[in-house]
C-alpha cells in the first residue's frame, strides 16, 4: 500500500478525519493515533518489517536513554560504539551480507550458491538506521537530550509519511513539532494537498512515461553505443528524479495534513551549475546527513592536510553515499565518480564561481547542461549491468560516432504529447524553483488556482499509468 | 588578546583562504553570508586559525559555533 495506491486513500482519509475532527486536541492522543496509524501502514505493507523496526526501535530508545545517564568516560564511549555498531550490523545483515557473500563465493567458486541474497530488507531500513545513528551521535555529543517518552520516540522513528523512503529526519528538527497539540491549519493543509498533487503527477505521469521511453531507447540485455547512451542516461535520471521527488513531494504533502513539516528532499536539482550545488538540491536529507556525520568529522581530522584532506573526505563521503544505495560495484563507482567530480571545485577554492553574480545567462545555462549530463551519465550505474559495460557504453558516445536515436520515441501524437508533458513539468519546476514545491500557488487569484488544480487533475486522470506499483527508493 | 585584534587576524585569514575581501567583519556574520565560505573551505579556515593563534579546537566546539561572535569568543577563551 503506497501513497498512490487506491487502498491508501480511505486509510489516509480515516486517519486525517479522526486526527483533526474526532480526537480531542491533545498531544498524547494525536501522537498515539499517529503511532497506531503508522504501525498499521507499515504492517499492511510488510508485517515482518513492522516487527523488526518496532523491536529495534524499543531497544534503541532504552539504550540511548541508559547511555545518556552514564558519566563521561570509557564505559559511555563503549556503549556508544556498541549502539552504533549494532544498528549498522542490523542494516549490514539485511542489506549487504548477502551481496558480499555471493561476491566472495563468485570469486572463489565461479558462481554463487548463497541463499542469503534472498533476505528481504525491511521497508525503509536504510532511512530508519540513518535517523537512529544521528540520534545516537547527537545524544552522545550532548547536542540533544534523549527522548524520555516512548510514544513520542515511536512517532519519530515510525511516522508513516517518511517511513518508506525518508526523508531522513533529525530528531532535533522533527521532535519539537510533536511536543505540542497540533491545530487544524487550513493554509498548511491546502499547501500539503497541492504538494501531494504535484508529487502524484510526477510519479504517475512523468516517471511512468519516462520509464517506458527508457525501455524503448535502452532495451534490457543489450550493450548500447553512440548517441543513444546519452539519451538513455537523460531518460534514466529524469525517471529516477520524477519517481523519487514525486514520492518526496507526496510524503511532505501528506505530513503537512497532520501539521508536521518534513525536510524538502529536492530543490530543483537539474538547475544546478556545478556538482556541489547539485548535491545541495538532490536527496537533501541524505546529503545533509553525510555532510554532518561523515564529511565534517573527517575533514576536521584531516584539516592540516589542506586540499588533499578535503578531497579524501569528500571522496570517502561519496563512496559511502554509493554504498548506502547498495554494496555492489555499480553503486560504489557511482559514489566514487561523484566524489571525484568535486576535485576541480576543491582545487579552485570551493563554489566561489558558482555564486558569482556576474556570470552570464549563457554561461550558467552551459554549466547547468554540463552538470545535468554528468549526472545523467553517472545515473547509468544505477542499472543492474556490469560496471565495465556501462563504462564501455559511456565511452562509445565519443568513440563510436553512431547517431542512433530510436525514431519510435517520437512517433505518433501520443508520444509527442508525453514529451510535451515532460518538458512542461520541468518548465513549471524552473519557474517555481525558488519555492518549496512547484505548486506553491497560494498567492494566485482563486480562479487561477482552481484552473491549475483542474489542469493537473485532468492530466493525471487522462495520462497517468501504473506500470510499476513501487517507488525506486523503497529498495534502498 | 582583545576581540578586535582576534577579529582582525581572522579577517586576514578569510581573505587569504577565500581570495576576496567582499565581506564586513561583525559578530552576526555567518559563513553563508560570505561568498565561498562553504563546507569545502571551512576546515581550511579553521586550520589557519588554529595555526595563527597556536590553539586546538574540538569538533564539538566547532559544531556549537553560530556566527563570527561565537568564533571570536571561542578563540579568546582558548587564549586566556
XYZ file of C-alpha atoms in Angstrom:
556
model
C 0.000 0.000 0.000
C 1.936 3.009 -1.272
C 0.829 6.646 -1.389
C -0.507 6.384 -4.918
C -2.450 3.124 -4.439
C -6.243 3.001 -4.218
C -6.207 1.451 -0.729
C -4.217 4.330 0.688
C -6.971 6.926 0.077
C -9.528 5.573 2.622
C -6.704 4.883 5.106
C -5.499 8.475 4.865
C -8.987 9.962 4.952
C -9.887 7.994 8.092
C -6.664 8.967 9.876
C -6.936 12.629 8.884
C -10.586 12.864 9.906
C -10.088 11.235 13.327
C -6.873 13.237 13.953
C -8.452 16.632 13.357
C -12.182 16.257 13.941
C -12.849 13.344 16.323
C -9.989 13.193 18.812
C -9.702 15.864 21.477
C -6.730 18.073 20.563
C -4.213 16.622 22.997
C -0.561 15.940 22.237
C -0.739 12.430 23.681
C -3.903 11.454 21.792
C -2.611 12.785 18.475
C 0.744 11.048 18.867
C -0.926 7.783 19.856
C -3.104 7.918 16.740
C -0.062 8.708 14.546
C 1.826 5.779 16.063
C -1.066 3.345 15.597
C -1.692 4.628 12.065
C 1.994 4.273 11.234
C 2.128 0.736 12.627
C -0.958 -0.161 10.585
C 0.575 1.378 7.437
C 3.839 -0.466 7.933
C 2.068 -3.691 8.922
C -0.134 -3.592 5.820
C 2.985 -3.163 3.682
C 5.099 -5.765 5.416
C 4.275 -7.244 8.829
C 7.813 -8.596 9.308
C 9.353 -5.142 8.747
C 6.921 -3.736 11.255
C 8.057 -6.239 13.896
C 11.788 -5.734 13.265
C 11.526 -1.950 13.331
C 9.351 -1.940 16.441
C 11.727 -4.226 18.378
C 14.928 -2.458 17.301
C 13.255 0.893 17.938
C 12.408 -0.029 21.526
C 15.937 -1.328 22.154
C 17.422 1.881 20.760
C 15.095 4.019 22.876
C 16.124 2.259 26.102
C 19.832 2.004 25.194
C 20.281 5.678 24.278
C 18.476 6.735 27.456
C 20.758 4.492 29.500
C 23.892 5.754 27.715
C 22.998 9.378 28.428
C 22.815 8.613 32.154
C 26.397 7.295 32.239
C 29.230 9.541 33.349
C 31.730 10.750 30.734
C 34.353 8.078 30.275
C 35.263 4.821 28.625
C 32.083 2.943 29.539
C 29.900 5.593 27.915
C 32.161 5.560 24.854
C 31.945 1.747 24.548
C 28.151 1.767 24.909
C 28.001 4.434 22.188
C 30.241 2.444 19.827
C 28.288 -0.726 20.567
C 24.963 1.005 19.880
C 26.148 2.425 16.547
C 27.756 -0.902 15.592
C 24.552 -2.801 16.419
C 22.462 -0.526 14.181
C 24.993 -0.746 11.351
C 25.087 -4.520 11.957
C 21.320 -4.895 11.500
C 21.470 -2.827 8.300
C 24.526 -4.775 7.150
C 22.848 -8.116 7.745
C 19.732 -7.294 5.761
C 21.245 -5.107 3.081
C 24.841 -6.084 2.479
C 25.677 -9.540 3.818
C 24.013 -11.488 1.004
C 25.671 -9.394 -1.715
C 29.087 -9.583 -0.048
C 28.969 -13.339 0.493
C 27.838 -14.036 -3.058
C 30.593 -11.744 -4.330
C 33.209 -13.664 -2.333
C 31.726 -17.020 -3.413
C 31.732 -15.956 -7.071
C 35.412 -15.015 -6.843
C 36.469 -18.381 -5.390
C 33.942 -20.787 -6.929
C 32.962 -19.022 -10.133
C 29.297 -18.934 -9.121
C 27.222 -18.156 -6.075
C 25.001 -20.610 -4.218
C 24.459 -18.238 -1.346
C 20.877 -18.194 -0.052
C 21.427 -15.020 1.995
C 20.791 -12.997 -1.152
C 17.139 -13.964 -0.697
C 16.892 -11.986 2.543
C 14.343 -9.229 2.076
C 15.347 -5.901 3.560
C 12.707 -4.443 5.901
C 10.954 -1.445 4.366
C 12.753 1.835 4.960
C 15.585 0.243 6.978
C 18.380 2.375 5.449
C 16.465 5.589 6.156
C 15.449 4.399 9.616
C 19.014 3.345 10.533
C 20.497 6.693 9.489
C 17.950 8.507 11.650
C 18.866 6.328 14.618
C 22.620 6.728 14.062
C 22.220 10.521 14.020
C 20.185 10.256 17.241
C 22.902 8.154 18.950
C 25.675 10.543 17.838
C 23.810 13.710 18.845
C 22.874 12.377 22.291
C 26.458 11.149 22.838
C 27.854 14.556 21.828
C 25.296 16.224 24.132
C 23.836 18.143 21.203
C 20.358 16.919 22.234
C 18.679 15.432 25.268
C 17.482 11.828 24.819
C 13.762 11.270 24.345
C 12.116 10.094 27.542
C 8.655 9.384 26.188
C 8.414 6.046 24.294
C 5.279 7.220 22.482
C 6.981 10.333 21.058
C 10.064 8.284 20.173
C 7.814 5.788 18.385
C 6.290 8.575 16.289
C 9.775 9.904 15.495
C 11.015 6.610 14.073
C 7.798 5.135 12.643
C 5.899 8.187 11.315
C 4.307 6.778 8.176
C 4.811 9.646 5.657
C 8.597 9.248 5.981
C 8.778 5.506 6.654
C 9.042 4.122 3.102
C 11.886 6.218 1.677
C 12.545 9.125 4.014
C 13.188 12.000 4.210
C 15.840 11.133 6.812
C 14.736 13.379 9.673
C 16.918 14.570 12.527
C 15.370 14.191 15.978
C 16.035 17.840 16.892
C 14.094 19.031 13.854
C 11.222 16.560 13.990
C 10.612 16.198 17.713
C 9.643 19.808 18.649
C 6.750 19.522 16.180
C 5.142 16.634 18.058
C 5.638 18.014 21.551
C 2.573 20.248 21.371
C -1.010 19.555 20.226
C -1.458 20.355 16.549
C -4.378 22.531 15.432
C -6.057 22.164 12.070
C -4.359 24.710 9.815
C -6.259 25.376 6.585
C -3.312 27.046 4.806
C -0.874 24.252 5.712
C -3.377 21.521 4.804
C -4.110 23.133 1.422
C -0.400 23.530 0.741
C 0.116 19.868 1.679
C -2.608 18.786 -0.751
C -1.042 20.856 -3.540
C 2.390 19.369 -2.894
C 0.893 15.870 -2.779
C -0.890 16.511 -6.088
C 2.335 17.617 -7.782
C 4.180 14.576 -6.419
C 1.364 12.307 -7.600
C 1.607 13.882 -11.079
C 5.379 13.348 -11.236
C 5.098 9.739 -10.054
C 2.137 8.560 -12.119
C 2.629 10.612 -15.294
C 6.238 11.770 -15.735
C 8.063 8.880 -14.098
C 5.983 6.158 -15.770
C 6.267 7.642 -19.276
C 9.989 8.281 -18.854
C 10.349 4.637 -17.878
C 8.508 3.453 -20.990
C 10.602 5.774 -23.224
C 13.720 4.498 -21.491
C 12.680 0.891 -22.186
C 12.333 1.734 -25.916
C 15.650 3.598 -26.114
C 17.545 1.232 -23.883
C 16.132 -2.315 -24.123
C 17.436 -4.626 -21.394
C 20.031 -7.289 -22.146
C 21.824 -5.311 -24.867
C 25.011 -3.283 -24.953
C 24.322 0.169 -26.336
C 26.621 2.522 -28.192
C 26.620 6.041 -29.562
C 24.257 8.927 -29.033
C 21.501 6.695 -27.681
C 23.561 6.252 -24.473
C 23.265 9.983 -23.872
C 19.515 9.816 -24.368
C 19.286 6.714 -22.159
C 21.166 8.495 -19.374
C 18.898 11.537 -19.613
C 15.723 9.451 -19.548
C 17.059 7.351 -16.689
C 17.884 10.328 -14.452
C 14.577 12.060 -15.238
C 12.787 8.806 -14.392
C 14.659 8.475 -11.078
C 14.044 12.149 -10.274
C 10.333 12.068 -11.124
C 9.859 8.897 -9.111
C 11.833 9.886 -6.015
C 10.978 13.588 -5.932
C 7.378 12.575 -6.665
C 7.483 10.298 -3.620
C 9.161 13.032 -1.522
C 6.581 15.664 -2.507
C 3.822 13.216 -1.606
C 5.495 12.436 1.743
C 5.998 16.123 2.653
C 2.493 16.984 1.462
C 0.898 14.175 3.467
C 2.808 15.157 6.570
C 1.514 18.721 6.343
C -2.015 17.304 6.636
C -1.025 16.265 10.164
C 0.640 19.603 10.947
C 4.207 18.263 10.692
C 6.790 19.619 8.251
C 9.373 17.229 6.818
C 12.653 18.127 5.112
C 12.185 19.003 1.464
C 14.334 16.423 -0.285
C 14.628 18.176 -3.657
C 15.152 21.800 -4.670
C 15.168 21.818 -8.498
C 18.454 19.856 -8.705
C 18.643 19.879 -12.518
C 19.133 23.648 -12.492
C 22.449 23.359 -10.643
C 25.553 24.862 -12.223
C 28.045 22.520 -10.565
C 28.175 19.228 -8.685
C 28.373 20.877 -5.257
C 25.166 22.813 -5.921
C 23.532 19.642 -7.264
C 24.132 17.765 -4.020
C 22.713 20.673 -2.026
C 19.499 20.174 -4.007
C 19.319 16.401 -4.606
C 18.224 13.985 -1.856
C 18.870 16.827 0.588
C 18.171 14.800 3.740
C 20.794 12.162 2.800
C 23.423 14.645 1.583
C 22.963 16.772 4.740
C 23.308 13.638 6.870
C 26.540 12.650 5.114
C 27.803 16.225 5.420
C 27.088 16.378 9.171
C 28.139 12.911 10.265
C 30.821 11.852 7.762
C 32.330 14.746 5.798
C 32.596 17.262 8.649
C 34.304 14.935 11.186
C 36.582 13.502 8.506
C 37.612 16.872 7.091
C 38.161 18.071 10.679
C 40.563 15.185 11.334
C 42.355 15.840 8.020
C 42.269 19.643 8.236
C 46.036 20.017 8.359
C 46.397 18.264 5.013
C 44.821 21.231 3.211
C 43.126 20.385 -0.091
C 44.241 16.751 -0.043
C 42.376 16.349 3.249
C 39.203 17.860 1.745
C 39.458 15.655 -1.349
C 39.952 12.470 0.717
C 36.985 13.454 2.913
C 34.690 14.217 0.012
C 35.576 11.099 -1.985
C 35.128 8.904 1.119
C 31.764 10.568 1.822
C 30.506 9.930 -1.701
C 31.725 6.344 -1.762
C 29.604 5.962 1.367
C 26.656 7.564 -0.456
C 27.167 4.912 -3.131
C 27.345 2.090 -0.564
C 24.213 3.415 1.138
C 22.392 2.638 -2.123
C 23.819 -0.890 -2.247
C 27.032 -2.880 -1.806
C 27.502 -3.653 -5.488
C 30.372 -2.251 -7.549
C 27.862 -0.185 -9.606
C 26.895 1.975 -6.654
C 30.460 2.246 -5.393
C 31.618 3.503 -8.811
C 28.646 5.914 -8.873
C 29.695 7.356 -5.491
C 33.382 7.414 -6.392
C 32.732 9.344 -9.618
C 30.575 11.914 -7.827
C 33.325 12.366 -5.232
C 35.928 12.820 -7.988
C 33.723 15.413 -9.736
C 34.305 17.654 -6.700
C 38.082 17.767 -7.187
C 38.102 20.738 -9.637
C 35.893 22.687 -7.212
C 38.190 21.955 -4.270
C 41.296 22.887 -6.270
C 39.633 26.089 -7.460
C 38.589 27.054 -3.928
C 35.016 25.994 -3.189
C 31.950 27.093 -5.106
C 33.033 30.723 -5.497
C 32.481 30.703 -9.215
C 29.023 29.174 -8.863
C 27.739 32.113 -6.875
C 29.417 34.789 -8.961
C 26.602 37.161 -9.865
C 28.413 38.429 -12.946
C 28.099 35.015 -14.637
C 26.187 35.397 -17.903
C 22.938 33.579 -18.638
C 24.650 31.683 -21.443
C 27.495 30.576 -19.201
C 25.020 29.498 -16.477
C 22.953 27.526 -18.983
C 26.067 25.802 -20.322
C 27.159 24.883 -16.805
C 23.639 23.645 -15.985
C 23.609 21.472 -19.091
C 27.112 20.134 -18.387
C 26.204 19.291 -14.784
C 22.978 17.641 -15.912
C 24.835 15.483 -18.452
C 27.364 14.376 -15.824
C 24.527 13.367 -13.522
C 22.619 11.696 -16.359
C 25.579 9.592 -17.479
C 26.542 8.511 -13.965
C 22.913 7.509 -13.344
C 23.554 4.644 -15.789
C 25.480 2.939 -12.973
C 22.153 2.542 -11.170
C 21.247 -0.222 -13.640
C 21.765 -3.890 -12.923
C 24.528 -4.271 -15.525
C 28.285 -4.770 -15.033
C 30.374 -1.636 -14.445
C 32.605 -2.489 -17.392
C 29.611 -2.485 -19.756
C 28.399 0.908 -18.507
C 31.895 2.367 -18.892
C 32.097 0.961 -22.450
C 28.718 2.441 -23.294
C 29.648 5.883 -21.949
C 32.963 5.858 -23.832
C 31.140 4.834 -27.014
C 29.299 8.190 -27.114
C 32.544 9.712 -28.373
C 34.287 6.730 -29.944
C 31.500 5.002 -31.906
C 30.243 8.041 -33.801
C 26.778 6.467 -34.080
C 23.883 8.921 -34.148
C 21.333 6.198 -33.450
C 18.280 7.562 -31.659
C 15.246 5.236 -31.920
C 12.678 7.079 -34.007
C 9.874 5.130 -32.298
C 10.314 7.509 -29.385
C 8.965 10.385 -31.449
C 6.322 8.537 -33.468
C 2.673 9.379 -33.060
C 0.745 12.177 -31.404
C 0.585 10.336 -28.052
C 4.357 10.081 -27.702
C 4.768 13.726 -28.680
C 2.207 14.656 -26.041
C 4.136 12.728 -23.394
C 7.336 14.559 -24.388
C 5.470 17.849 -24.065
C 4.273 16.856 -20.593
C 7.832 16.011 -19.503
C 9.066 19.368 -20.820
C 6.110 21.198 -19.222
C 6.893 19.581 -15.864
C 10.423 20.995 -15.908
C 9.304 24.405 -17.193
C 6.925 24.662 -14.202
C 9.661 23.468 -11.830
C 12.064 26.056 -13.278
C 9.557 28.901 -12.879
C 8.815 27.796 -9.315
C 12.434 26.899 -8.440
C 12.668 29.397 -5.577
C 9.601 27.936 -3.874
C 9.274 24.921 -1.616
C 7.493 22.964 -4.344
C 6.168 23.537 -7.841
C 2.552 24.095 -6.793
C 3.222 26.855 -4.249
C 0.469 28.993 -5.744
C -1.280 30.399 -2.661
C -0.704 33.974 -3.857
C -2.511 33.433 -7.176
C -6.125 34.628 -7.562
C -8.721 31.957 -6.752
C -9.724 31.287 -10.360
C -6.117 30.778 -11.445
C -5.520 28.356 -8.569
C -8.593 26.315 -9.381
C -7.717 26.331 -13.060
C -4.267 24.960 -12.166
C -5.819 22.219 -10.000
C -8.224 21.326 -12.825
C -5.396 21.100 -15.384
C -3.149 18.955 -13.163
C -6.036 16.670 -12.175
C -7.134 16.279 -15.819
C -3.565 15.376 -16.833
C -3.397 12.825 -14.006
C -6.804 11.419 -14.960
C -6.072 11.062 -18.665
C -2.343 10.364 -18.774
C -1.365 8.537 -15.594
C -0.451 4.888 -15.741
C 0.817 2.300 -13.286
C 3.398 0.075 -14.970
C 5.013 -0.351 -11.555
C 3.395 -0.031 -8.173
C 6.526 0.737 -6.213
C 8.885 3.643 -5.647
C 12.505 3.157 -6.756
C 13.968 4.248 -3.430
C 11.927 1.742 -1.393
C 14.534 -0.881 -2.423
C 17.300 1.215 -0.804
C 44.478 39.463 23.162
C 41.303 41.535 22.761
C 38.430 40.574 20.468
C 39.239 43.332 17.986
C 42.778 42.050 17.435
C 41.496 38.463 17.081
C 38.875 39.633 14.592
C 41.471 41.471 12.510
C 43.658 38.382 12.279
C 40.680 36.196 11.336
C 39.745 38.706 8.649
C 43.239 38.358 7.130
C 42.857 34.546 7.203
C 39.466 34.719 5.471
C 40.891 36.930 2.725
C 43.844 34.570 2.301
C 41.734 31.384 2.067
C 38.730 32.769 0.140
C 40.822 35.059 -2.075
C 38.494 38.059 -1.780
C 37.557 40.720 0.780
C 33.905 41.220 -0.111
C 32.610 40.923 3.453
C 32.461 43.022 6.592
C 33.501 41.679 9.965
C 30.849 41.814 12.690
C 29.571 39.486 15.400
C 26.486 38.384 13.433
C 28.474 37.411 10.323
C 27.808 33.786 9.303
C 29.525 31.556 6.730
C 26.515 31.664 4.398
C 26.883 35.451 4.180
C 30.447 35.182 2.846
C 30.971 34.148 -0.764
C 32.983 30.943 -0.980
C 32.876 30.116 2.754
C 31.297 26.714 2.384
C 31.914 23.166 3.559
C 34.836 22.793 1.119
C 36.741 25.791 2.538
C 35.546 25.757 6.167
C 38.162 23.394 7.579
C 40.977 25.215 5.749
C 39.877 28.408 7.553
C 39.729 26.552 10.869
C 43.207 25.052 10.342
C 44.612 28.531 9.552
C 43.026 29.996 12.690
C 44.496 27.188 14.797
C 47.942 27.838 13.275
C 47.741 31.614 13.668
C 46.736 31.540 17.345
C 48.518 28.269 18.251
C 45.303 26.765 19.591
C 43.453 23.468 19.018
C 39.715 23.189 18.580
C 37.482 20.218 19.305
C 34.829 19.255 16.757
C 32.210 19.588 19.493
C 33.252 23.230 19.957
C 33.093 23.931 16.232
C 29.617 22.385 15.969
C 28.379 24.911 18.522
C 29.606 27.945 16.557
C 26.706 30.040 15.302
C 28.380 33.185 13.953
C 31.603 35.244 13.996
C 30.860 36.423 17.533
C 30.879 32.874 18.882
C 34.090 32.114 16.950
C 35.812 35.164 18.460
C 34.629 34.112 21.938
C 35.959 30.595 21.386
C 39.387 31.783 20.244
C 39.561 34.260 23.119
C 38.641 31.560 25.655
C 41.437 29.362 24.283
C 43.986 32.173 24.561
C 43.126 33.047 28.165
